[in-house]
mmCIF file of C-alpha atoms in Angstrom:
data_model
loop_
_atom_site.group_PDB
_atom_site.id
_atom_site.type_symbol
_atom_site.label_atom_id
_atom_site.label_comp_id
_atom_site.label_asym_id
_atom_site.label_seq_id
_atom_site.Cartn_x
_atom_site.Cartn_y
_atom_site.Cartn_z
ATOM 1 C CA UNK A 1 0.000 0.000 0.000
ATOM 2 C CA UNK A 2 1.245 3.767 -0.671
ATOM 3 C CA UNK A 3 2.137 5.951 1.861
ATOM 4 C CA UNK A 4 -0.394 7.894 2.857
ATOM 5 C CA UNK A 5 0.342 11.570 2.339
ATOM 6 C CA UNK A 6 0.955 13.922 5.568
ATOM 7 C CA UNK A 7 -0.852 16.947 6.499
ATOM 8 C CA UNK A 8 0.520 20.052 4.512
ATOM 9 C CA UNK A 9 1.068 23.551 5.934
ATOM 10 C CA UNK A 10 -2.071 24.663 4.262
ATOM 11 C CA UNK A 11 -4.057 21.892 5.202
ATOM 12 C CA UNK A 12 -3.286 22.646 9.284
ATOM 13 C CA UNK A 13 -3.673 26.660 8.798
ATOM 14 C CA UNK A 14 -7.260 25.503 7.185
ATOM 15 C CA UNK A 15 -8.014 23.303 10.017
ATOM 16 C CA UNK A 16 -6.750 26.019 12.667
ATOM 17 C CA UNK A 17 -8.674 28.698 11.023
ATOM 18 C CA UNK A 18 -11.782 26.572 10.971
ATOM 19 C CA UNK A 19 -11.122 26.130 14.916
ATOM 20 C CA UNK A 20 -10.640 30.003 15.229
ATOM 21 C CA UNK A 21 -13.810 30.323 13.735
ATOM 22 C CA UNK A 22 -15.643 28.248 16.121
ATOM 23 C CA UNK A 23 -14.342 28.661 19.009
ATOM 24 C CA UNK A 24 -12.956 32.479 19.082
ATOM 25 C CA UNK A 25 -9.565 31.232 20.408
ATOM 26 C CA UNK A 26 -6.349 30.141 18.956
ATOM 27 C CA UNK A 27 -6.124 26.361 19.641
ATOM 28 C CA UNK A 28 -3.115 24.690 19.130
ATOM 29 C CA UNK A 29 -3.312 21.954 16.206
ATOM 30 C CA UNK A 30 -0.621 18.952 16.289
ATOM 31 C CA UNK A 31 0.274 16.769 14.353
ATOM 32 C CA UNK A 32 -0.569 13.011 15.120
ATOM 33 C CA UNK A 33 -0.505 9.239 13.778
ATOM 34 C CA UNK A 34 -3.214 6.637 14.200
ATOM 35 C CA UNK A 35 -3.544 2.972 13.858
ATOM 36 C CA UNK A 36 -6.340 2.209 11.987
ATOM 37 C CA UNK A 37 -7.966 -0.399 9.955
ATOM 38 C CA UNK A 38 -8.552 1.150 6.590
ATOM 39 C CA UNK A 39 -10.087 -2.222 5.227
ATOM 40 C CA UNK A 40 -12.377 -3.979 7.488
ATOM 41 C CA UNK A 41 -11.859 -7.009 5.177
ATOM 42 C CA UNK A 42 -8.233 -7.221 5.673
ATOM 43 C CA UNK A 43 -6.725 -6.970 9.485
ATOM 44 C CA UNK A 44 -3.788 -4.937 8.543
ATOM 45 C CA UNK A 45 -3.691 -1.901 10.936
ATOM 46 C CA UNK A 46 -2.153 1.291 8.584
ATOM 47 C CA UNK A 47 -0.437 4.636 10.659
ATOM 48 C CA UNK A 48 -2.228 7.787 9.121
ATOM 49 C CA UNK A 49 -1.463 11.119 9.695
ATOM 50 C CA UNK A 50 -3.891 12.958 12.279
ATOM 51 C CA UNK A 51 -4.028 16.723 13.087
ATOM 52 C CA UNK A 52 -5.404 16.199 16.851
ATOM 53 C CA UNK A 53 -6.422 19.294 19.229
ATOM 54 C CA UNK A 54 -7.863 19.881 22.706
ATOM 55 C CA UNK A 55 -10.619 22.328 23.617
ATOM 56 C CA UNK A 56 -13.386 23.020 26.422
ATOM 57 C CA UNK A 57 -12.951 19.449 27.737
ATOM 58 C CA UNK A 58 -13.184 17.661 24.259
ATOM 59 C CA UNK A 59 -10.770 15.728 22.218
ATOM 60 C CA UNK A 60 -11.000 16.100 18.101
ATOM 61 C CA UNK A 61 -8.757 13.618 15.715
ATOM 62 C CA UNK A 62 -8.864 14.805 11.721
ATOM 63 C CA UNK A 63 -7.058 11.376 10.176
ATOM 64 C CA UNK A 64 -5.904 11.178 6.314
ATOM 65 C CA UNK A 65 -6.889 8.175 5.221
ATOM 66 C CA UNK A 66 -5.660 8.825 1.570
ATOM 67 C CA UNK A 67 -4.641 11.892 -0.478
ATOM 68 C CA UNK A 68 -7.769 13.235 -0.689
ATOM 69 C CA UNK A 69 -9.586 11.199 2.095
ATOM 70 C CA UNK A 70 -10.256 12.004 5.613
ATOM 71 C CA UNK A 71 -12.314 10.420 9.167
ATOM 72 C CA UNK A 72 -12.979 12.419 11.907
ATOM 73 C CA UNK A 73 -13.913 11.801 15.787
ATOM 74 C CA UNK A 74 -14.401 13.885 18.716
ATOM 75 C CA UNK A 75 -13.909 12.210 22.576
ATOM 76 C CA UNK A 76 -13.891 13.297 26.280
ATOM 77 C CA UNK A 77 -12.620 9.740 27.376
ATOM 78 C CA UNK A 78 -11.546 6.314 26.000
ATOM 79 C CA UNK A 79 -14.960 5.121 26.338
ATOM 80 C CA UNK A 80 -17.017 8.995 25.824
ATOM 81 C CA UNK A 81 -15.900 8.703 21.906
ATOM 82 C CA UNK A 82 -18.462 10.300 18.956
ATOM 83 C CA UNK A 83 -18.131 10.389 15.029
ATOM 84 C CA UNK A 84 -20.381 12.382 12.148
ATOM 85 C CA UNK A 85 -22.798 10.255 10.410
ATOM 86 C CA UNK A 86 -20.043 9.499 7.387
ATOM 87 C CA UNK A 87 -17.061 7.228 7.734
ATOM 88 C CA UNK A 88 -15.327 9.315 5.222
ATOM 89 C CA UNK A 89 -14.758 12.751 3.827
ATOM 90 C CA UNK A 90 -13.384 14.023 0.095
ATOM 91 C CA UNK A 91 -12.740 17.771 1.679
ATOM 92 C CA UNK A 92 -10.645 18.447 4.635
ATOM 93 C CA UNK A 93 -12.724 21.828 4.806
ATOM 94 C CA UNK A 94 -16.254 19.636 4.915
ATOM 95 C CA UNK A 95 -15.007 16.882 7.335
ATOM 96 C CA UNK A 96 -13.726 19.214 9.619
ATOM 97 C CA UNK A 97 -16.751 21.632 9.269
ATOM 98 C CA UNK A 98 -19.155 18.718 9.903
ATOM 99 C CA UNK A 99 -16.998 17.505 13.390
ATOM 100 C CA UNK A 100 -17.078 20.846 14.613
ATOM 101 C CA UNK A 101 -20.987 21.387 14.413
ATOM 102 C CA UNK A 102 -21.856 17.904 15.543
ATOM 103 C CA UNK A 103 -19.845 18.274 18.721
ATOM 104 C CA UNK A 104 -21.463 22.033 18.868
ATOM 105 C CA UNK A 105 -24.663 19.652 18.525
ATOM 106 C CA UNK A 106 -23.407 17.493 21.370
ATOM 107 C CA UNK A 107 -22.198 19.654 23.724
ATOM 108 C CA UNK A 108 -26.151 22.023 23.119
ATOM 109 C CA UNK A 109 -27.952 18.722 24.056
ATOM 110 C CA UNK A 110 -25.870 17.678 26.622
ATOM 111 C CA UNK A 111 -26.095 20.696 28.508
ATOM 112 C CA UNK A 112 -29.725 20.825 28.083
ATOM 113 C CA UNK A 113 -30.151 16.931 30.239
#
């Protein structure tokens, strides 16, 4: 399998401006690799580049899962873990757009119980 390609410069200012924008803070984006099964009907694990960051008690993972696809989650704990309603994005922009308002989504009901 090819390498899967890392985040580029413009790729983590998009994602950090897209943060800004939500949030009204400067939150620091790093860079990350996960494990992850990219073929459910092979049990090879593959390391992808993440962009990871940390804000108001949540957890948010952005993993490139090819050159043009992405997966997103957002987590408080191990066990407290959340994804959008697609396994896969063609837009960094729209994947990371989407995780952003369905943890907004989140945290409004959550606070509402």
């Amino acid at each position: 399998m090819d390498l899967i390609p890392n985040f580029t410069p413009d790729d983590i200012e998009t994602v950090r401006q897209l943060v800004h924008q939500r949030y009204r803070e400067t939150i620091e984006i790093q860079l990350a690799n996960s494990e992850i099964l990219l073929n459910p009907k092979r049990e090879q694990r593959v390391d992808c580049p993440t962009l990871f960051w940390h804000v108001h008690g949540a957890n948010f993972a952005v993993i490139r899962s090819g050159l043009d696809r992405f997966r997103c989650q957002f987590f408080y704990t191990p066990h407290d873990q959340y994804r959008t309603d697609r396994e896969q994005y063609d837009s960094l922009e729209q994947c990371v757009t989407t995780l952003l308002q369905v943890q907004a989504n989140h945290e409004r009901n959550h606070d509402q119980s």
